[in-house]
GROMACS .gro file of C-alpha atoms in nm:
model
  163
    1MET     CA    1   7.001   9.008  10.764
    2ARG     CA    2   7.368   8.969  10.889
    3ARG     CA    3   7.496   8.613  10.898
    4ILE     CA    4   7.816   8.454  11.028
    5THR     CA    5   8.002   8.134  10.929
    6THR     CA    6   8.324   8.015  11.059
    7ILE     CA    7   8.608   7.845  10.886
    8GLY     CA    8   8.962   7.729  10.956
    9VAL     CA    9   9.256   7.649  10.740
   10TYR     CA   10   9.336   7.286  10.827
   11GLY     CA   11   9.194   7.032  10.579
   12PHE     CA   12   9.143   7.277  10.297
   13THR     CA   13   9.350   7.360   9.989
   14ALA     CA   14   9.333   7.708   9.838
   15GLU     CA   15   9.083   7.590   9.580
   16THR     CA   16   8.842   7.415   9.831
   17PHE     CA   17   8.871   7.706  10.077
   18ALA     CA   18   8.763   7.950   9.810
   19GLU     CA   19   8.485   7.724   9.678
   20GLN     CA   20   8.335   7.676  10.030
   21LEU     CA   21   8.341   8.051  10.093
   22THR     CA   22   8.188   8.125   9.756
   23ALA     CA   23   7.918   7.861   9.802
   24ALA     CA   24   7.837   8.002  10.133
   25GLY     CA   25   7.788   8.350   9.995
   26VAL     CA   26   8.072   8.498  10.188
   27GLY     CA   27   8.145   8.865  10.115
   28LEU     CA   28   8.370   8.949  10.397
   29LEU     CA   29   8.628   8.743  10.579
   30LEU     CA   30   8.742   8.853  10.930
   31ASP     CA   31   9.086   8.720  11.009
   32LEU     CA   32   9.096   8.649  11.388
   33ARG     CA   33   9.460   8.543  11.390
   34GLN     CA   34   9.731   8.712  11.584
   35ARG     CA   35  10.010   8.607  11.352
   36ARG     CA   36   9.858   8.578  10.999
   37GLY     CA   37  10.067   8.291  10.874
   38VAL     CA   38  10.049   7.920  10.877
   39ARG     CA   39  10.365   7.680  10.903
   40GLY     CA   40  10.418   7.404  10.643
   41PRO     CA   41  10.409   7.383  10.265
   42ASP     CA   42  10.044   7.270  10.249
   43TYR     CA   43   9.909   7.592  10.392
   44THR     CA   44  10.126   7.882  10.251
   45TRP     CA   45   9.801   7.982  10.066
   46ALA     CA   46   9.663   8.090  10.403
   47ASN     CA   47   9.953   8.330  10.476
   48SER     CA   48   9.817   8.682  10.484
   49ALA     CA   49   9.934   8.829  10.151
   50ARG     CA   50   9.856   8.523   9.952
   51LEU     CA   51   9.514   8.484  10.122
   52GLN     CA   52   9.423   8.848  10.067
   53ARG     CA   53   9.513   8.822   9.687
   54ALA     CA   54   9.300   8.502   9.658
   55LEU     CA   55   9.008   8.655   9.835
   56ALA     CA   56   9.020   8.961   9.622
   57THR     CA   57   9.016   8.752   9.304
   58ALA     CA   58   8.703   8.573   9.447
   59GLY     CA   59   8.539   8.906   9.527
   60ILE     CA   60   8.558   8.860   9.904
   61ALA     CA   61   8.675   9.152  10.126
   62TYR     CA   62   8.922   9.094  10.391
   63ARG     CA   63   8.965   9.261  10.741
   64HIS     CA   64   9.213   9.173  11.017
   65VAL     CA   65   9.059   9.196  11.354
   66LYS     CA   66   9.350   9.171  11.569
   67GLU     CA   67   9.170   9.278  11.889
   68LEU     CA   68   8.984   8.939  11.890
   69ALA     CA   69   9.310   8.734  11.844
   70PRO     CA   70   9.437   8.541  12.136
   71THR     CA   71   9.758   8.673  12.298
   72THR     CA   72  10.079   8.461  12.272
   73GLU     CA   73  10.032   8.392  12.642
   74LEU     CA   74   9.691   8.244  12.588
   75ARG     CA   75   9.807   8.037  12.282
   76GLN     CA   76  10.089   7.899  12.498
   77LEU     CA   77   9.833   7.804  12.777
   78GLN     CA   78   9.638   7.606  12.512
   79TYR     CA   79   9.954   7.439  12.371
   80ARG     CA   80  10.046   7.326  12.727
   81GLU     CA   81   9.707   7.175  12.758
   82ASP     CA   82   9.727   7.012  12.421
   83ASP     CA   83  10.054   6.859  12.534
   84ARG     CA   84   9.909   6.738  12.858
   85GLN     CA   85   9.622   6.576  12.661
   86GLY     CA   86   9.855   6.422  12.405
   87VAL     CA   87   9.691   6.613  12.108
   88GLY     CA   88   9.838   6.843  11.844
   89LYS     CA   89   9.700   7.160  11.741
   90ARG     CA   90   9.573   7.021  11.418
   91ASN     CA   91   9.390   6.739  11.615
   92ARG     CA   92   9.241   6.945  11.892
   93VAL     CA   93   8.865   6.901  11.921
   94MET     CA   94   8.794   7.143  12.212
   95LEU     CA   95   8.945   7.436  12.404
   96ALA     CA   96   9.096   7.409  12.757
   97PRO     CA   97   8.837   7.549  13.008
   98GLU     CA   98   9.100   7.799  13.141
   99TYR     CA   99   9.167   7.918  12.790
  100VAL     CA  100   8.795   7.967  12.734
  101GLU     CA  101   8.762   8.157  13.069
  102ARG     CA  102   9.062   8.380  13.016
  103TYR     CA  103   9.001   8.444  12.643
  104THR     CA  104   8.640   8.549  12.730
  105ARG     CA  105   8.757   8.771  13.019
  106GLU     CA  106   9.071   8.917  12.868
  107ILE     CA  107   8.988   8.955  12.499
  108LEU     CA  108   8.616   8.898  12.424
  109ASP     CA  109   8.459   9.099  12.701
  110PRO     CA  110   8.653   9.432  12.637
  111VAL     CA  111   8.575   9.429  12.275
  112GLU     CA  112   8.261   9.628  12.153
  113LEU     CA  113   8.108   9.349  11.947
  114ALA     CA  114   7.800   9.569  11.878
  115VAL     CA  115   8.016   9.794  11.678
  116LEU     CA  116   8.164   9.511  11.476
  117VAL     CA  117   7.825   9.345  11.419
  118ALA     CA  118   7.682   9.684  11.301
  119GLU     CA  119   7.965   9.709  11.041
  120LEU     CA  120   7.898   9.359  10.892
  121PRO     CA  121   7.729   9.331  10.544
  122ARG     CA  122   7.362   9.269  10.547
  123ASP     CA  123   7.374   9.132  10.186
  124SER     CA  124   7.631   8.856  10.235
  125THR     CA  125   7.775   8.616  10.486
  126THR     CA  126   8.064   8.709  10.698
  127ALA     CA  127   8.332   8.443  10.767
  128LEU     CA  128   8.519   8.431  11.112
  129PHE     CA  129   8.856   8.275  11.020
  130CYS     CA  130   9.138   8.120  11.206
  131VAL     CA  131   9.333   7.789  11.154
  132GLU     CA  132   9.185   7.505  11.345
  133CYS     CA  133   8.957   7.267  11.142
  134ASP     CA  134   8.702   7.209  11.421
  135PRO     CA  135   8.526   7.535  11.539
  136ALA     CA  136   8.497   7.408  11.901
  137ALA     CA  137   8.883   7.381  11.912
  138CYS     CA  138   8.923   7.751  11.808
  139HIS     CA  139   8.848   8.091  11.969
  140ARG     CA  140   8.638   8.178  11.662
  141SER     CA  141   8.368   7.968  11.814
  142LEU     CA  142   8.355   8.185  12.119
  143VAL     CA  143   8.335   8.501  11.918
  144ALA     CA  144   8.050   8.343  11.695
  145ALA     CA  145   7.866   8.229  12.005
  146ARG     CA  146   7.880   8.570  12.158
  147MET     CA  147   7.753   8.734  11.831
  148HIS     CA  148   7.465   8.491  11.817
  149ALA     CA  149   7.370   8.524  12.190
  150GLU     CA  150   7.400   8.900  12.207
  151HIS     CA  151   7.305   9.015  11.863
  152GLY     CA  152   7.095   8.730  11.718
  153VAL     CA  153   7.338   8.667  11.435
  154PRO     CA  154   7.276   8.321  11.282
  155VAL     CA  155   7.597   8.114  11.281
  156THR     CA  156   7.703   7.814  11.057
  157ASN     CA  157   8.046   7.643  11.036
  158LEU     CA  158   8.234   7.555  10.713
  159ARG     CA  159   8.436   7.236  10.725
  160PRO     CA  160   8.658   7.063  10.470
  161VAL     CA  161   8.463   6.791  10.268
  162GLU     CA  162   8.592   6.456  10.371
  163LEU     CA  163   8.715   6.249  10.069
   0.00000   0.00000   0.00000
């Protein structure tokens, strides 16, 4: 049976990220980012080339699914809403309603998710990956919800362990 989990960058180290994926039985990571880098020295491990090397070492396949990445315009729309609400990208807990509506209409609706779901491994979990810690603050939750609603794929969310 195909299974999905979601995971972000924020709050993880390279080690705890790999540990969570391994513990969840992840065999494939789908990178849903437009730009596959993260600013700041704490998250250089999540930049594409380093991330792919670490995943390969852990025996986890990697695939960039750019067609599910939000456009620069959509990201800017969300940043403006974050500014209006006085929250930073790393502290966001939910997406702006306009972002959700436009992402769904402009990005998610045109993608043939049935094709993507059919390609997912049956013998391991697939991780939907972006940067935000909270899945509700990230477009990956919209993709996961659609996969669950239309294709019955069970969804879980991986989060950093609070110390």
